[in-house]
Tab-separated table of C-alpha atoms and ligand atoms in Angstrom:
chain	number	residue	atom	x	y	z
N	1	UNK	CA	-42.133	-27.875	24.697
N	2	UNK	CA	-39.569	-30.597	24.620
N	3	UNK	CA	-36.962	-31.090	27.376
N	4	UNK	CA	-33.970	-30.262	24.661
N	5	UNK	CA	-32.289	-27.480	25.501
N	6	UNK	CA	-32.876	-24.042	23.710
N	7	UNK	CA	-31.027	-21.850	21.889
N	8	UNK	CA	-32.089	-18.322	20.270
N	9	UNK	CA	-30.299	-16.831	17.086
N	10	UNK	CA	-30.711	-13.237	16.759
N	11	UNK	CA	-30.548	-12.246	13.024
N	12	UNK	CA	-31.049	-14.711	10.658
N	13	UNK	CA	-28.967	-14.133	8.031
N	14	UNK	CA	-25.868	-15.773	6.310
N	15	UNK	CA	-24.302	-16.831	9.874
N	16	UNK	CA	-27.501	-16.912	12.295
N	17	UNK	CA	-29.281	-19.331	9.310
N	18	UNK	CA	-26.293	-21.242	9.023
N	19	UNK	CA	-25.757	-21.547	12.975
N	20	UNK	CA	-29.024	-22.215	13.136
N	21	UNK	CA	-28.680	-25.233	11.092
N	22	UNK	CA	-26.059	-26.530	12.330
N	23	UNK	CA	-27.865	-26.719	15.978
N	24	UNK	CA	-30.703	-28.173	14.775
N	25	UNK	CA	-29.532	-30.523	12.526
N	26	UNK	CA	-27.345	-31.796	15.695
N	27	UNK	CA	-29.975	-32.528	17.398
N	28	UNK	CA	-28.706	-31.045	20.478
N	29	UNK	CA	-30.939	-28.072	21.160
N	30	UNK	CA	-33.825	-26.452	19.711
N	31	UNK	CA	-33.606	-23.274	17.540
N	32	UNK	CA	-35.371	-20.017	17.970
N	33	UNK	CA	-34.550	-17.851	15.030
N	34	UNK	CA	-34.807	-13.869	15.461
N	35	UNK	CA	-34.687	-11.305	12.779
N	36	UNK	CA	-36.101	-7.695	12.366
N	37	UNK	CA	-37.357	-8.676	8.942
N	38	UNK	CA	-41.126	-9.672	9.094
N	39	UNK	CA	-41.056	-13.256	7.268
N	40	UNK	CA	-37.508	-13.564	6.904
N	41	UNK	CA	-36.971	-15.831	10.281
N	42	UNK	CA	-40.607	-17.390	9.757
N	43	UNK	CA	-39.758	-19.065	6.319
N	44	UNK	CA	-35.896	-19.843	6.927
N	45	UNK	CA	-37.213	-21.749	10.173
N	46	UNK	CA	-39.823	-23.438	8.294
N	47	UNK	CA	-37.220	-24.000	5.640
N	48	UNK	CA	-35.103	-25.728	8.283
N	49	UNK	CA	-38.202	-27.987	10.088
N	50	UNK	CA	-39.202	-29.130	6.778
N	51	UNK	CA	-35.422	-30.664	6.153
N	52	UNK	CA	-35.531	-32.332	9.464
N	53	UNK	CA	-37.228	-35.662	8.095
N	54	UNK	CA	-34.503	-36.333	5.555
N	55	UNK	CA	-31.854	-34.940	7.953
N	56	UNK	CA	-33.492	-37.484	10.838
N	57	UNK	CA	-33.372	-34.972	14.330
N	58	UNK	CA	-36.114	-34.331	16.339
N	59	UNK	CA	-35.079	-30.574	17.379
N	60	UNK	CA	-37.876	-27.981	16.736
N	61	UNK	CA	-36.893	-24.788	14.487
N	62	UNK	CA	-38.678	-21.774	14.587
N	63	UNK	CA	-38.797	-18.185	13.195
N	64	UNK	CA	-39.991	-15.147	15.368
N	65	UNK	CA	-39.714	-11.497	14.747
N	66	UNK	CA	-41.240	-11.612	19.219
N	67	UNK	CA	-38.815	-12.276	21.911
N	68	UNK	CA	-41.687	-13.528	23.713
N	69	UNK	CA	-40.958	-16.955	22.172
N	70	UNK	CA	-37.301	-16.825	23.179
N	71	UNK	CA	-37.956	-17.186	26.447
N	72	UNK	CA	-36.235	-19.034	28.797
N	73	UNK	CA	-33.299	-19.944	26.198
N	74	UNK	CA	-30.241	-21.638	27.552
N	75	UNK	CA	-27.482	-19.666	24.614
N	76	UNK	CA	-28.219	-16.807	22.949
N	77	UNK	CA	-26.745	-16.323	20.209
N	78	UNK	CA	-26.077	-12.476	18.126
N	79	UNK	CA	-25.740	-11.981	14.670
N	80	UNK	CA	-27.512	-9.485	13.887
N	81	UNK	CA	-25.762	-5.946	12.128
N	82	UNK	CA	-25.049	-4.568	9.413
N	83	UNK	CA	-21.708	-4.871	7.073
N	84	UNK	CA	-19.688	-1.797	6.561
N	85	UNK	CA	-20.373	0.272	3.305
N	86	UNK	CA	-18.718	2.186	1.161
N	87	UNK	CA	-18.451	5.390	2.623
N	88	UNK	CA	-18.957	4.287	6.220
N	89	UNK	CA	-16.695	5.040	8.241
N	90	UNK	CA	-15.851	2.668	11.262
N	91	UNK	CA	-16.927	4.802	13.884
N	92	UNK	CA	-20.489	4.731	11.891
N	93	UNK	CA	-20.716	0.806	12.269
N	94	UNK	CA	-19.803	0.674	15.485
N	95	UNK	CA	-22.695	3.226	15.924
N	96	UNK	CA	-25.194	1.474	14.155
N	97	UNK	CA	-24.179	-2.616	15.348
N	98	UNK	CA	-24.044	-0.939	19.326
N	99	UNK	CA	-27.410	0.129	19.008
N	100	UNK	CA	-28.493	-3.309	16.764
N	101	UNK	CA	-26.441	-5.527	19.617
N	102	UNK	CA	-27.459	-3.311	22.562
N	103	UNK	CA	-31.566	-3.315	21.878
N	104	UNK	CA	-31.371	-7.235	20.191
N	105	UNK	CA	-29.080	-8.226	23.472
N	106	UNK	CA	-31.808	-6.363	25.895
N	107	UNK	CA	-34.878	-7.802	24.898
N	108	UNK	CA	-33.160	-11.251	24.651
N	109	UNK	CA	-31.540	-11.000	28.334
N	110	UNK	CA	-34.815	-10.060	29.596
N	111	UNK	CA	-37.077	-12.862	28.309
N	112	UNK	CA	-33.949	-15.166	28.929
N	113	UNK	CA	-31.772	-13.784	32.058
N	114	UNK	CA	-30.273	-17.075	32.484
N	115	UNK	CA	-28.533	-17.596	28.847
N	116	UNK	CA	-25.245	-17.623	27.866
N	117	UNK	CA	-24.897	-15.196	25.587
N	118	UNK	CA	-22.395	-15.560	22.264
N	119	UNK	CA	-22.181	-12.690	20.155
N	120	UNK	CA	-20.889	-12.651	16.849
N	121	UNK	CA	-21.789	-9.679	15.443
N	122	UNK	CA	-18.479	-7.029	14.281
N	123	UNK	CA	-16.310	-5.463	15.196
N	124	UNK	CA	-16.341	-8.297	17.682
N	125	UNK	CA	-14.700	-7.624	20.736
N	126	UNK	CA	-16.345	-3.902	20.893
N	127	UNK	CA	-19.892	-5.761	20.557
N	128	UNK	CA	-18.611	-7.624	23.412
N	129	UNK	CA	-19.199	-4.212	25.949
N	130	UNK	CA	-21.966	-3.467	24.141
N	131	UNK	CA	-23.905	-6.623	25.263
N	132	UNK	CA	-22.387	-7.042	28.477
N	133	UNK	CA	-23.681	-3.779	29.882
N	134	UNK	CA	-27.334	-4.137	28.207
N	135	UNK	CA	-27.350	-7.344	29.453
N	136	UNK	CA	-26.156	-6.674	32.566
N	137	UNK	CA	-24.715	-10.061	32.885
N	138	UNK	CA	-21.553	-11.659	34.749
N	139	UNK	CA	-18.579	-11.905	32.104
N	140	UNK	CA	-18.772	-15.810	32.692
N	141	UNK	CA	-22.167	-15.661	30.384
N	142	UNK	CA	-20.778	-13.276	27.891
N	143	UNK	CA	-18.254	-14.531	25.383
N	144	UNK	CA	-17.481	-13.434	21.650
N	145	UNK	CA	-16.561	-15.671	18.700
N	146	UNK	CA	-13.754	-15.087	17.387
N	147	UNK	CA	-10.968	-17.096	17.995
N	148	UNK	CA	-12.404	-20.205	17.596
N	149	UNK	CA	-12.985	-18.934	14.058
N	150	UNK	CA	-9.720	-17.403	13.367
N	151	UNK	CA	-7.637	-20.437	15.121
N	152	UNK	CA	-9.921	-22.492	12.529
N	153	UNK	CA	-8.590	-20.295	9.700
N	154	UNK	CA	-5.146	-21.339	10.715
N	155	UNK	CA	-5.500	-24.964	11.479
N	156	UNK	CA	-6.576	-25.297	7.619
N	157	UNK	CA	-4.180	-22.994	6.219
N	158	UNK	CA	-1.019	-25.242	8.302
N	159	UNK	CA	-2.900	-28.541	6.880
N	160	UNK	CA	-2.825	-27.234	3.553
N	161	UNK	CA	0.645	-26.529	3.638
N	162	UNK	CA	1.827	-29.596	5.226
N	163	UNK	CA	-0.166	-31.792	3.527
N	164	UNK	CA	-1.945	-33.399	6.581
N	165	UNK	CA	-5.171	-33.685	7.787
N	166	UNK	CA	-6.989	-30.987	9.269
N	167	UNK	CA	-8.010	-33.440	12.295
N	168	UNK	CA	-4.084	-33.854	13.312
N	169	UNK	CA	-3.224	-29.768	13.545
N	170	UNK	CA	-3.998	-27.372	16.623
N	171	UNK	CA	-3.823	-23.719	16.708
N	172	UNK	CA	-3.734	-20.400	19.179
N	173	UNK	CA	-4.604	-17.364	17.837
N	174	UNK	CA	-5.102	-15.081	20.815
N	175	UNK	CA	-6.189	-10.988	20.898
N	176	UNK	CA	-8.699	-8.935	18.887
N	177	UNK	CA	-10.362	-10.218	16.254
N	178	UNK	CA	-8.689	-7.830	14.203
N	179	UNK	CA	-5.495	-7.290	11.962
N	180	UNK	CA	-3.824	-7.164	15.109
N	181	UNK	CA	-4.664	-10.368	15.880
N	182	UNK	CA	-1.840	-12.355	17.484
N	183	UNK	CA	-1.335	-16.127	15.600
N	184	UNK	CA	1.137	-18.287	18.298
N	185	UNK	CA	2.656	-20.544	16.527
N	186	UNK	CA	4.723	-21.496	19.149
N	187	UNK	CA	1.774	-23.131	20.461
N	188	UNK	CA	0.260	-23.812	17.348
N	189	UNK	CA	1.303	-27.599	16.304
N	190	UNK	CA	1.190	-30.877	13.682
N	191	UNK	CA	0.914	-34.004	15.724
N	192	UNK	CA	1.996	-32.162	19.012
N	193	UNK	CA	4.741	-30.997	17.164
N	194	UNK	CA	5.139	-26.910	16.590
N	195	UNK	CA	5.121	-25.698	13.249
N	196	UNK	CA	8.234	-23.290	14.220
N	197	UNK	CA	9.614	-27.147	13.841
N	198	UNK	CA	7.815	-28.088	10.854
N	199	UNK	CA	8.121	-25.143	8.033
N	200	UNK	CA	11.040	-22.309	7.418
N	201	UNK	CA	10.573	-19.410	9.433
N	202	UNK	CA	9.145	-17.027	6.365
N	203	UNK	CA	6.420	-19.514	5.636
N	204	UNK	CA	5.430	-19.386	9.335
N	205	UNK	CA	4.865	-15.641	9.407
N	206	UNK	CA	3.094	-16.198	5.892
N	207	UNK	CA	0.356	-18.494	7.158
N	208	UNK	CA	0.086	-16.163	10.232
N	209	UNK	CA	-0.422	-13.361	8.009
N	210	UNK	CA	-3.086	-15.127	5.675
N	211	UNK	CA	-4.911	-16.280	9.255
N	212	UNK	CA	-5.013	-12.184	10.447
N	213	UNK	CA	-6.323	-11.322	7.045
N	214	UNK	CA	-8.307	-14.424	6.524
N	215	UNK	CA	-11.682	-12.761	6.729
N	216	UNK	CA	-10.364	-10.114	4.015
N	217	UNK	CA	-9.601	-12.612	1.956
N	218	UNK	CA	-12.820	-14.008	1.642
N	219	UNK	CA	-14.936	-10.626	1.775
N	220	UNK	CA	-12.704	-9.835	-1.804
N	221	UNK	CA	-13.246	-13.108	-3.212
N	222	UNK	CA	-17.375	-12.712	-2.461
N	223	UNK	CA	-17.681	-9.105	-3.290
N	224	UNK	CA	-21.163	-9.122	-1.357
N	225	UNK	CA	-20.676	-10.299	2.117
N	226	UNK	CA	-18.279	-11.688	4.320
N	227	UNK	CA	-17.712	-15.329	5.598
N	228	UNK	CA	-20.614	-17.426	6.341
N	229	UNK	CA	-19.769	-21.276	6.900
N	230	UNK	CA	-16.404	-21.366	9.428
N	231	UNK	CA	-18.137	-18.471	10.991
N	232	UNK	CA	-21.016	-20.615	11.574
N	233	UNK	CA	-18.905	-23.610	12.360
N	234	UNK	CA	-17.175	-21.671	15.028
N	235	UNK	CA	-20.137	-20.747	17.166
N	236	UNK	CA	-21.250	-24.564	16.563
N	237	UNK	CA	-18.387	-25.682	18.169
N	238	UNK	CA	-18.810	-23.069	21.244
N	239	UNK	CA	-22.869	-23.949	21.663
N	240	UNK	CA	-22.174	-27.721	22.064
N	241	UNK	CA	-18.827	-27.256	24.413
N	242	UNK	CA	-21.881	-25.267	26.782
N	243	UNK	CA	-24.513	-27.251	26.143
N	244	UNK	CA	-22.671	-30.539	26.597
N	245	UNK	CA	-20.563	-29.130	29.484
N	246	UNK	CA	-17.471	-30.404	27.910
N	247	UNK	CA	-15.033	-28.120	29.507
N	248	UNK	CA	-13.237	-27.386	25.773
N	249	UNK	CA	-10.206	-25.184	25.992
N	250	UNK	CA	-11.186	-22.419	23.180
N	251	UNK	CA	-10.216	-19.450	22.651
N	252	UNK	CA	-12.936	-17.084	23.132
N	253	UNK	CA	-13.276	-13.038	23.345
N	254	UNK	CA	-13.831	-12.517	27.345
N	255	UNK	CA	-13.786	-9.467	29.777
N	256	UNK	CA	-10.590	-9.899	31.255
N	257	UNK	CA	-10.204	-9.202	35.058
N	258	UNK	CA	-6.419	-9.087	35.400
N	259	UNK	CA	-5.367	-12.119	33.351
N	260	UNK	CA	-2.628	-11.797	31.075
N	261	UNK	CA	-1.958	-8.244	32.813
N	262	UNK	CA	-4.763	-6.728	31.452
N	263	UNK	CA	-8.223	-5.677	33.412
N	264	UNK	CA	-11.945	-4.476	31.928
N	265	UNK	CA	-11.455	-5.225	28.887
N	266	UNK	CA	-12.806	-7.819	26.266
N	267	UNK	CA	-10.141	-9.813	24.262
N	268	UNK	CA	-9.156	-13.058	23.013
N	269	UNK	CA	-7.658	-15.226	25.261
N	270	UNK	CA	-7.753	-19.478	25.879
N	271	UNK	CA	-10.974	-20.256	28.322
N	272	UNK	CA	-12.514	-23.208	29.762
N	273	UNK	CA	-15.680	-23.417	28.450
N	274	UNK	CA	-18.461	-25.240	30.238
N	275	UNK	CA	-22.862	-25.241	31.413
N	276	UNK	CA	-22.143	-21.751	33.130
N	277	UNK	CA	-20.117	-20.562	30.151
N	278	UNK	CA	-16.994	-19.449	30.484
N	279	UNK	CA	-15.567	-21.425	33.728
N	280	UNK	CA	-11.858	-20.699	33.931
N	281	UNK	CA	-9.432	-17.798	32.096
N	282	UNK	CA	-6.765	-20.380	30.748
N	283	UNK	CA	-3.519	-18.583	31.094
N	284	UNK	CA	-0.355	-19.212	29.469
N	285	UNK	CA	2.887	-17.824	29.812
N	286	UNK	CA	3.776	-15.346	26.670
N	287	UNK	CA	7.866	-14.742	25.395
N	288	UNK	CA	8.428	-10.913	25.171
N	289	UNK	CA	7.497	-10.753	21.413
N	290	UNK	CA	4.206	-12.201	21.867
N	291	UNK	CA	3.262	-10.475	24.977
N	292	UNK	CA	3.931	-7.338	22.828
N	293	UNK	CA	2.138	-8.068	19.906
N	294	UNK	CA	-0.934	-9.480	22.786
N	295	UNK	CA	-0.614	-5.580	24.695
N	296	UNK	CA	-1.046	-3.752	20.997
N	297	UNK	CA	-3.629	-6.148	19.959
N	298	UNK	CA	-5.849	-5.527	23.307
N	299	UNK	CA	-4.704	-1.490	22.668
N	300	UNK	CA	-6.263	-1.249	19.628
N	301	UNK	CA	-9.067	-3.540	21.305
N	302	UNK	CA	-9.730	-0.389	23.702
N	303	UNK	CA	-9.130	2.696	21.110
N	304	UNK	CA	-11.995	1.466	19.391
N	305	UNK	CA	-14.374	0.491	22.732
N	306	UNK	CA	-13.495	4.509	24.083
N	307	UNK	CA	-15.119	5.186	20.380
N	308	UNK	CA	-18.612	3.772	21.477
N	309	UNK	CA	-21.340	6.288	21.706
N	310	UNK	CA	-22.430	6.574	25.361
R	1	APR	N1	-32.847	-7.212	15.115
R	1	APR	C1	-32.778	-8.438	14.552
R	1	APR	N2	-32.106	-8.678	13.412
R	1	APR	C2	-31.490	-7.642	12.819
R	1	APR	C3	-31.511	-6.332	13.365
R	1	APR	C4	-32.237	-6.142	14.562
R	1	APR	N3	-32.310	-4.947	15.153
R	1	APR	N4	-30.802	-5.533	12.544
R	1	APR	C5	-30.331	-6.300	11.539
R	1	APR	N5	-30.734	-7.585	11.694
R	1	APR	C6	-30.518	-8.725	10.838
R	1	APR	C7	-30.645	-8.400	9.344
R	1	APR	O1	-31.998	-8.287	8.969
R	1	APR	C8	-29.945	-9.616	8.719
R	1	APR	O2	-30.856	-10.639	8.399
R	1	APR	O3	-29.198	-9.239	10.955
R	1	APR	C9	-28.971	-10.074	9.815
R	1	APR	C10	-27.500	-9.996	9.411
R	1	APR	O4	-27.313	-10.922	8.411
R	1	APR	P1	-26.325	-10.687	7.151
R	1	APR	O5	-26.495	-9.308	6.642
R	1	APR	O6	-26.481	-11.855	6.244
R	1	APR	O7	-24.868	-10.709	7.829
R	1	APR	P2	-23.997	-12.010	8.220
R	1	APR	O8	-23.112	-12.363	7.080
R	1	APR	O9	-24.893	-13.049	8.783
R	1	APR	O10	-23.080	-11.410	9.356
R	1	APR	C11	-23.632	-11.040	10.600
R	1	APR	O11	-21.686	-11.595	11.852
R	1	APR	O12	-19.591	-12.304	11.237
R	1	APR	C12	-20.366	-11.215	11.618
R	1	APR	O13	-19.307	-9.342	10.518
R	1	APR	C13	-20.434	-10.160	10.531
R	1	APR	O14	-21.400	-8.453	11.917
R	1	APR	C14	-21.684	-9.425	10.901
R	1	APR	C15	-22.542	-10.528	11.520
């Protein structure tokens, strides 16, 4: 046992592998990584351990198919489901990932009642419930990943298009991580400077459009899966604002409790984001429009949530 902190990955596939990764090869924590498949997790942690040398961290990576060596993990990360099939219908994936998040999320909370928990796993914000009630955790240690990710997805799309760096642009997507997902550019800027200021308003509502279908896009370019690396990036960039108590202003998917007008319900809003998790609802006044396009994001948020089995 070393005195690093420790995060578990359930499901150790394209994101949980690459998360897993990324942790490690940080140095910041060390990596427990789940999966159902017998193996699987064993040789991908192996896999990861044996790059450490050349990489030069110190963290320990392991693969487990037994809780029992999750225990006591600080962040617990979920990324285990399936993808929707053809044929499926959305109502069946939300059946099958509730019962994936709600067993994986049950057996992780009790060998670790302490973690944070960050779940990735779609349809995000409805996974959300799921592993807040088996978990039976305070909303402060149960956030989704989503807007990190999708504000991500912006940021490069408005550097691409202005031709600056990446490291200079700042973005707020807030609501379900969904095509209803609301963009704010108004908030979103180059420099400090809003884009609404930057670009014509028709190539503003362009790049907000390619950020709500970004994961689309990338599910028809790889025919076979969905998006692996920003995913993985995202939830990188939530673990170390926890672990390293930094107090980052992301937006994350969190059971509201009144803010922004809306109560018991999960949805993507700016937080504070600290040791305990999430520290502080960060609320910010919305113009008409937005608030509009922010009450039929969270609406659609909830018409799929009342679809959960019970
Ligand atoms: N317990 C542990 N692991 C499981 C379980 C379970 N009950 N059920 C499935 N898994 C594992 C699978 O074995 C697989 O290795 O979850 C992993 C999922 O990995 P991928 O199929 O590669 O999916 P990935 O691209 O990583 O996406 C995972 O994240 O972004 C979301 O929409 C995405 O919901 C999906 C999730």
């Amino acid at each position: 046992m070393s005195s690093r902190p420790k995060v578990t990955v359930i499901g150790a596939g394209n994101v949980g592998a690459t998360t897993a990764q990324r942790i490690a090869e940080s140095g910041l924590a060390d990596v427990v990584l789940v999966d159902i498949v017998e193996g699987m997790p064993q040789g991908k942690g192996l896999d990861l351990a044996e790059a450490a040398p050349v990489v030069g961290h110190d963290a320990s990576v392991i693969g487990t198919n037994d809780y029992a060596e999750t225990a006591g993990s600080d962040i617990v990360v979920v990324t285990s489901g399936i993808p929707r099939k053809p044929g499926m219908s959305r109502d069946d994936l939300i059946a099958t990932n509730a019962g994936i998040v709600g067993d994986v999320v049950k057996a992780a909370a009790a060998a670790s009642p302490d973690a944070v928990l960050i779940i990735v796993t779609n349809p995000l914000d409805v996974m959300c419930h799921v592993a807040m009630k088996a978990s039976g955790f305070p909303r402060e240690r149960v956030l989704g990943m989503a807007g990190v990710l999708d504000s991500a997805r912006f940021r490069a799309f408005i550097a691409m298009e202005l031709g600056v760096s990446v490291e200079d642009t700042h973005a707020f997507v807030l609501g379900g991580h969904g095509d209803t997902m609301v963009p704010l550019s108004r908030y979103s800027t180059v420099a400090g400077v809003p884009i609404t200021e930057l670009l014509a308003p028709e190539r503003v509502a362009a790049l907000e459009q390619r950020t709500a279908s970004g994961g689309a896009e990338i599910v028809a370019l790889l025919k076979t899966g969905s998006a692996f690396y920003a995913p993985a990036a995202a939830t990188f960039e939530m673990v170390d604002a926890i672990l390293r108590d930094r107090k980052r202003v992301l937006p994350c998917a969190t059971y509201l409790e009144g803010e922004f007008g809306i109560d018991g319900l999960f949805v993507g809003v700016p937080v504070v984001l600290g040791r305990s998790g999430m520290e502080r609802v960060f609320e910010i006044t919305l113009t008409p429009e937005e608030r509009a396009a922010f009450d039929r994001s969270a609406a659609a948020v909830r018409e799929l949530v009342a679809a959960l089995p019970a």
